[in-house]
Amino acid sequence: MAVSAGERRAEAADGARLAVERGPDGTVTIHLAGSWTLAKGLPGSDQVEQALAQAPPPRTVRFDLEGLEHWDTGVLAFLAKVEDLARARKVSVDRGGLPEHVHDLGTAEFHLRSERRQLQRDGQRRQPLRRDQQLRRKHQRVG
């Protein structure tokens, strides 16, 4: 029997936990805990979007992954989405709370996405740059 996206999200509440906290200094801290895997489903970003939409706007978004037990590329996709949401609202992103290997993978993903957007804006279709290929190979070994 097929499982719908809504059912996967409901199941994700059991394994993947998300909490969003806004501090008095205007910093939004995003806490990820539990098992964040694509196979089990991931929480949506609604809580993050709500926190970013509050007035006054937050100054910074930071991450706390201390409670993260198991993860796969779904975490990277979630972090990239949060960064996109924050940047769209001109909110800075503090990656200091990310473990080094997650930080490096996220940086590579961000650069790849930025380059793709630039190519789309330029209306060009080129093969990915060698640097992108090297980053992908390097980070495939980490995951």
PDB file of N, CA and C in Angstrom, residues 15-81:
ATOM      1  N   GLY A  15      10.035  10.090  14.438  1.00  0.00           N
ATOM      2  CA  GLY A  15      11.477   9.933  14.319  1.00  0.00           C
ATOM      3  C   GLY A  15      12.238  11.234  14.231  1.00  0.00           C
ATOM      4  N   ALA A  16      11.766  12.152  13.414  1.00  0.00           N
ATOM      5  CA  ALA A  16      12.436  13.431  13.206  1.00  0.00           C
ATOM      6  C   ALA A  16      11.700  14.509  14.005  1.00  0.00           C
ATOM      7  N   ARG A  17      12.451  15.188  14.848  1.00  0.00           N
ATOM      8  CA  ARG A  17      11.830  16.228  15.671  1.00  0.00           C
ATOM      9  C   ARG A  17      12.405  17.586  15.302  1.00  0.00           C
ATOM     10  N   LEU A  18      11.516  18.562  15.222  1.00  0.00           N
ATOM     11  CA  LEU A  18      11.879  19.925  14.870  1.00  0.00           C
ATOM     12  C   LEU A  18      11.288  20.863  15.903  1.00  0.00           C
ATOM     13  N   ALA A  19      12.112  21.746  16.429  1.00  0.00           N
ATOM     14  CA  ALA A  19      11.632  22.786  17.345  1.00  0.00           C
ATOM     15  C   ALA A  19      12.260  24.103  16.898  1.00  0.00           C
ATOM     16  N   VAL A  20      11.468  25.149  16.920  1.00  0.00           N
ATOM     17  CA  VAL A  20      11.933  26.474  16.522  1.00  0.00           C
ATOM     18  C   VAL A  20      11.753  27.392  17.720  1.00  0.00           C
ATOM     19  N   GLU A  21      12.828  28.058  18.093  1.00  0.00           N
ATOM     20  CA  GLU A  21      12.832  28.907  19.284  1.00  0.00           C
ATOM     21  C   GLU A  21      13.340  30.300  18.903  1.00  0.00           C
ATOM     22  N   ARG A  22      12.636  31.310  19.362  1.00  0.00           N
ATOM     23  CA  ARG A  22      13.069  32.679  19.113  1.00  0.00           C
ATOM     24  C   ARG A  22      13.562  33.290  20.415  1.00  0.00           C
ATOM     25  N   GLY A  23      14.808  33.730  20.419  1.00  0.00           N
ATOM     26  CA  GLY A  23      15.402  34.310  21.611  1.00  0.00           C
ATOM     27  C   GLY A  23      15.121  35.796  21.720  1.00  0.00           C
ATOM     28  N   PRO A  24      15.379  36.392  22.882  1.00  0.00           N
ATOM     29  CA  PRO A  24      15.125  37.819  23.098  1.00  0.00           C
ATOM     30  C   PRO A  24      16.006  38.717  22.231  1.00  0.00           C
ATOM     31  N   ASP A  25      17.133  38.176  21.741  1.00  0.00           N
ATOM     32  CA  ASP A  25      18.023  38.969  20.889  1.00  0.00           C
ATOM     33  C   ASP A  25      17.620  38.934  19.420  1.00  0.00           C
ATOM     34  N   GLY A  26      16.489  38.276  19.105  1.00  0.00           N
ATOM     35  CA  GLY A  26      16.021  38.213  17.726  1.00  0.00           C
ATOM     36  C   GLY A  26      16.600  37.052  16.940  1.00  0.00           C
ATOM     37  N   THR A  27      17.278  36.138  17.609  1.00  0.00           N
ATOM     38  CA  THR A  27      17.837  34.968  16.940  1.00  0.00           C
ATOM     39  C   THR A  27      16.823  33.828  16.957  1.00  0.00           C
ATOM     40  N   VAL A  28      16.621  33.221  15.802  1.00  0.00           N
ATOM     41  CA  VAL A  28      15.773  32.041  15.692  1.00  0.00           C
ATOM     42  C   VAL A  28      16.694  30.827  15.673  1.00  0.00           C
ATOM     43  N   THR A  29      16.507  29.938  16.635  1.00  0.00           N
ATOM     44  CA  THR A  29      17.298  28.719  16.692  1.00  0.00           C
ATOM     45  C   THR A  29      16.425  27.558  16.251  1.00  0.00           C
ATOM     46  N   ILE A  30      16.932  26.796  15.297  1.00  0.00           N
ATOM     47  CA  ILE A  30      16.210  25.652  14.762  1.00  0.00           C
ATOM     48  C   ILE A  30      16.881  24.394  15.305  1.00  0.00           C
ATOM     49  N   HIS A  31      16.135  23.656  16.125  1.00  0.00           N
ATOM     50  CA  HIS A  31      16.641  22.437  16.761  1.00  0.00           C
ATOM     51  C   HIS A  31      16.167  21.231  15.965  1.00  0.00           C
ATOM     52  N   LEU A  32      17.099  20.415  15.496  1.00  0.00           N
ATOM     53  CA  LEU A  32      16.780  19.166  14.821  1.00  0.00           C
ATOM     54  C   LEU A  32      17.231  18.027  15.714  1.00  0.00           C
ATOM     55  N   ALA A  33      16.348  17.052  15.911  1.00  0.00           N
ATOM     56  CA  ALA A  33      16.672  15.912  16.769  1.00  0.00           C
ATOM     57  C   ALA A  33      16.035  14.656  16.194  1.00  0.00           C
ATOM     58  N   GLY A  34      16.534  13.519  16.662  1.00  0.00           N
ATOM     59  CA  GLY A  34      15.974  12.244  16.238  1.00  0.00           C
ATOM     60  C   GLY A  34      16.589  11.759  14.942  1.00  0.00           C
ATOM     61  N   SER A  35      15.794  11.019  14.190  1.00  0.00           N
ATOM     62  CA  SER A  35      16.252  10.390  12.952  1.00  0.00           C
ATOM     63  C   SER A  35      15.643  11.111  11.752  1.00  0.00           C
ATOM     64  N   TRP A  36      16.481  11.816  11.011  1.00  0.00           N
ATOM     65  CA  TRP A  36      16.047  12.574   9.842  1.00  0.00           C
ATOM     66  C   TRP A  36      16.473  11.825   8.583  1.00  0.00           C
ATOM     67  N   THR A  37      15.593  10.975   8.089  1.00  0.00           N
ATOM     68  CA  THR A  37      15.887  10.239   6.866  1.00  0.00           C
ATOM     69  C   THR A  37      14.730  10.375   5.885  1.00  0.00           C
ATOM     70  N   LEU A  38      15.069  10.368   4.617  1.00  0.00           N
ATOM     71  CA  LEU A  38      14.042  10.474   3.585  1.00  0.00           C
ATOM     72  C   LEU A  38      13.088   9.283   3.628  1.00  0.00           C
ATOM     73  N   ALA A  39      13.608   8.122   3.968  1.00  0.00           N
ATOM     74  CA  ALA A  39      12.778   6.919   4.003  1.00  0.00           C
ATOM     75  C   ALA A  39      11.655   7.027   5.027  1.00  0.00           C
ATOM     76  N   LYS A  40      11.924   7.692   6.141  1.00  0.00           N
ATOM     77  CA  LYS A  40      10.906   7.820   7.188  1.00  0.00           C
ATOM     78  C   LYS A  40      10.067   9.080   7.034  1.00  0.00           C
ATOM     79  N   GLY A  41      10.485   9.984   6.165  1.00  0.00           N
ATOM     80  CA  GLY A  41       9.777  11.239   5.993  1.00  0.00           C
ATOM     81  C   GLY A  41      10.352  12.309   6.894  1.00  0.00           C
ATOM     82  N   LEU A  42      10.162  13.549   6.480  1.00  0.00           N
ATOM     83  CA  LEU A  42      10.732  14.674   7.215  1.00  0.00           C
ATOM     84  C   LEU A  42       9.656  15.684   7.564  1.00  0.00           C
ATOM     85  N   PRO A  43       9.831  16.396   8.658  1.00  0.00           N
ATOM     86  CA  PRO A  43       8.878  17.464   8.990  1.00  0.00           C
ATOM     87  C   PRO A  43       8.904  18.556   7.927  1.00  0.00           C
ATOM     88  N   GLY A  44       7.818  19.262   7.806  1.00  0.00           N
ATOM     89  CA  GLY A  44       7.761  20.404   6.899  1.00  0.00           C
ATOM     90  C   GLY A  44       8.457  21.608   7.520  1.00  0.00           C
ATOM     91  N   SER A  45       8.525  22.682   6.770  1.00  0.00           N
ATOM     92  CA  SER A  45       9.213  23.890   7.233  1.00  0.00           C
ATOM     93  C   SER A  45       8.239  24.964   7.726  1.00  0.00           C
ATOM     94  N   ASP A  46       6.986  24.588   7.987  1.00  0.00           N
ATOM     95  CA  ASP A  46       5.972  25.567   8.397  1.00  0.00           C
ATOM     96  C   ASP A  46       6.375  26.354   9.641  1.00  0.00           C
ATOM     97  N   GLN A  47       6.921  25.653  10.654  1.00  0.00           N
ATOM     98  CA  GLN A  47       7.320  26.347  11.889  1.00  0.00           C
ATOM     99  C   GLN A  47       8.403  27.383  11.603  1.00  0.00           C
ATOM    100  N   VAL A  48       9.328  27.036  10.741  1.00  0.00           N
ATOM    101  CA  VAL A  48      10.411  27.960  10.394  1.00  0.00           C
ATOM    102  C   VAL A  48       9.840  29.165   9.661  1.00  0.00           C
ATOM    103  N   GLU A  49       8.960  28.919   8.706  1.00  0.00           N
ATOM    104  CA  GLU A  49       8.350  30.017   7.949  1.00  0.00           C
ATOM    105  C   GLU A  49       7.583  30.962   8.873  1.00  0.00           C
ATOM    106  N   GLN A  50       6.865  30.405   9.838  1.00  0.00           N
ATOM    107  CA  GLN A  50       6.126  31.239  10.788  1.00  0.00           C
ATOM    108  C   GLN A  50       7.074  32.093  11.618  1.00  0.00           C
ATOM    109  N   ALA A  51       8.167  31.500  12.081  1.00  0.00           N
ATOM    110  CA  ALA A  51       9.136  32.245  12.903  1.00  0.00           C
ATOM    111  C   ALA A  51       9.785  33.364  12.100  1.00  0.00           C
ATOM    112  N   LEU A  52      10.061  33.117  10.830  1.00  0.00           N
ATOM    113  CA  LEU A  52      10.687  34.142   9.993  1.00  0.00           C
ATOM    114  C   LEU A  52       9.711  35.256   9.628  1.00  0.00           C
ATOM    115  N   ALA A  53       8.419  34.960   9.651  1.00  0.00           N
ATOM    116  CA  ALA A  53       7.408  35.952   9.272  1.00  0.00           C
ATOM    117  C   ALA A  53       6.995  36.856  10.430  1.00  0.00           C
ATOM    118  N   GLN A  54       7.392  36.511  11.658  1.00  0.00           N
ATOM    119  CA  GLN A  54       6.988  37.305  12.816  1.00  0.00           C
ATOM    120  C   GLN A  54       7.633  38.683  12.784  1.00  0.00           C
ATOM    121  N   ALA A  55       6.907  39.648  13.364  1.00  0.00           N
ATOM    122  CA  ALA A  55       7.442  41.001  13.489  1.00  0.00           C
ATOM    123  C   ALA A  55       7.886  41.204  14.930  1.00  0.00           C
ATOM    124  N   PRO A  56       8.969  41.867  15.153  1.00  0.00           N
ATOM    125  CA  PRO A  56       9.942  42.302  14.157  1.00  0.00           C
ATOM    126  C   PRO A  56      10.673  41.100  13.572  1.00  0.00           C
ATOM    127  N   PRO A  57      11.202  41.268  12.366  1.00  0.00           N
ATOM    128  CA  PRO A  57      11.894  40.137  11.735  1.00  0.00           C
ATOM    129  C   PRO A  57      13.083  39.689  12.570  1.00  0.00           C
ATOM    130  N   PRO A  58      13.372  38.394  12.549  1.00  0.00           N
ATOM    131  CA  PRO A  58      14.541  37.920  13.283  1.00  0.00           C
ATOM    132  C   PRO A  58      15.823  38.476  12.665  1.00  0.00           C
ATOM    133  N   ARG A  59      16.866  38.537  13.462  1.00  0.00           N
ATOM    134  CA  ARG A  59      18.149  39.043  12.977  1.00  0.00           C
ATOM    135  C   ARG A  59      18.979  37.928  12.365  1.00  0.00           C
ATOM    136  N   THR A  60      18.901  36.747  12.991  1.00  0.00           N
ATOM    137  CA  THR A  60      19.749  35.631  12.586  1.00  0.00           C
ATOM    138  C   THR A  60      19.007  34.316  12.762  1.00  0.00           C
ATOM    139  N   VAL A  61      19.339  33.359  11.903  1.00  0.00           N
ATOM    140  CA  VAL A  61      18.880  31.978  12.061  1.00  0.00           C
ATOM    141  C   VAL A  61      20.113  31.149  12.354  1.00  0.00           C
ATOM    142  N   ARG A  62      20.005  30.291  13.348  1.00  0.00           N
ATOM    143  CA  ARG A  62      21.113  29.375  13.638  1.00  0.00           C
ATOM    144  C   ARG A  62      20.536  27.984  13.857  1.00  0.00           C
ATOM    145  N   PHE A  63      21.427  27.001  13.825  1.00  0.00           N
ATOM    146  CA  PHE A  63      21.006  25.607  13.898  1.00  0.00           C
ATOM    147  C   PHE A  63      21.591  24.925  15.121  1.00  0.00           C
ATOM    148  N   ASP A  64      20.810  24.023  15.689  1.00  0.00           N
ATOM    149  CA  ASP A  64      21.269  23.170  16.789  1.00  0.00           C
ATOM    150  C   ASP A  64      20.953  21.734  16.386  1.00  0.00           C
ATOM    151  N   LEU A  65      21.989  20.966  16.089  1.00  0.00           N
ATOM    152  CA  LEU A  65      21.820  19.579  15.668  1.00  0.00           C
ATOM    153  C   LEU A  65      22.311  18.598  16.722  1.00  0.00           C
ATOM    154  N   GLU A  66      22.445  19.068  17.954  1.00  0.00           N
ATOM    155  CA  GLU A  66      22.962  18.221  19.043  1.00  0.00           C
ATOM    156  C   GLU A  66      22.163  16.934  19.214  1.00  0.00           C
ATOM    157  N   GLY A  67      20.855  16.985  19.033  1.00  0.00           N
ATOM    158  CA  GLY A  67      20.017  15.813  19.248  1.00  0.00           C
ATOM    159  C   GLY A  67      19.827  14.953  18.009  1.00  0.00           C
ATOM    160  N   LEU A  68      20.520  15.285  16.932  1.00  0.00           N
ATOM    161  CA  LEU A  68      20.378  14.538  15.686  1.00  0.00           C
ATOM    162  C   LEU A  68      21.073  13.183  15.818  1.00  0.00           C
ATOM    163  N   GLU A  69      20.310  12.111  15.617  1.00  0.00           N
ATOM    164  CA  GLU A  69      20.842  10.755  15.798  1.00  0.00           C
ATOM    165  C   GLU A  69      21.258  10.124  14.476  1.00  0.00           C
ATOM    166  N   HIS A  70      20.350  10.061  13.526  1.00  0.00           N
ATOM    167  CA  HIS A  70      20.610   9.496  12.197  1.00  0.00           C
ATOM    168  C   HIS A  70      20.118  10.501  11.173  1.00  0.00           C
ATOM    169  N   TRP A  71      20.839  10.587  10.039  1.00  0.00           N
ATOM    170  CA  TRP A  71      20.397  11.521   9.012  1.00  0.00           C
ATOM    171  C   TRP A  71      20.937  11.083   7.664  1.00  0.00           C
ATOM    172  N   ASP A  72      20.294  11.616   6.632  1.00  0.00           N
ATOM    173  CA  ASP A  72      20.775  11.426   5.275  1.00  0.00           C
ATOM    174  C   ASP A  72      20.640  12.760   4.553  1.00  0.00           C
ATOM    175  N   THR A  73      20.590  12.738   3.263  1.00  0.00           N
ATOM    176  CA  THR A  73      20.560  13.989   2.496  1.00  0.00           C
ATOM    177  C   THR A  73      19.303  14.810   2.739  1.00  0.00           C
ATOM    178  N   GLY A  74      18.308  14.221   3.347  1.00  0.00           N
ATOM    179  CA  GLY A  74      17.106  14.988   3.684  1.00  0.00           C
ATOM    180  C   GLY A  74      17.417  16.158   4.598  1.00  0.00           C
ATOM    181  N   VAL A  75      18.377  15.984   5.501  1.00  0.00           N
ATOM    182  CA  VAL A  75      18.792  17.082   6.385  1.00  0.00           C
ATOM    183  C   VAL A  75      19.373  18.214   5.561  1.00  0.00           C
ATOM    184  N   LEU A  76      20.208  17.875   4.581  1.00  0.00           N
ATOM    185  CA  LEU A  76      20.815  18.911   3.734  1.00  0.00           C
ATOM    186  C   LEU A  76      19.743  19.670   2.960  1.00  0.00           C
ATOM    187  N   ALA A  77      18.756  18.942   2.458  1.00  0.00           N
ATOM    188  CA  ALA A  77      17.671  19.596   1.732  1.00  0.00           C
ATOM    189  C   ALA A  77      16.889  20.531   2.654  1.00  0.00           C
ATOM    190  N   PHE A  78      16.633  20.080   3.870  1.00  0.00           N
ATOM    191  CA  PHE A  78      15.914  20.912   4.834  1.00  0.00           C
ATOM    192  C   PHE A  78      16.726  22.165   5.178  1.00  0.00           C
ATOM    193  N   LEU A  79      18.015  21.993   5.461  1.00  0.00           N
ATOM    194  CA  LEU A  79      18.875  23.132   5.795  1.00  0.00           C
ATOM    195  C   LEU A  79      18.954  24.112   4.637  1.00  0.00           C
ATOM    196  N   ALA A  80      19.036  23.601   3.410  1.00  0.00           N
ATOM    197  CA  ALA A  80      19.084  24.472   2.237  1.00  0.00           C
ATOM    198  C   ALA A  80      17.786  25.262   2.104  1.00  0.00           C
ATOM    199  N   LYS A  81      16.666  24.603   2.380  1.00  0.00           N
ATOM    200  CA  LYS A  81      15.376  25.300   2.300  1.00  0.00           C
ATOM    201  C   LYS A  81      15.302  26.410   3.350  1.00  0.00           C
TER     202      LYS A  81
END
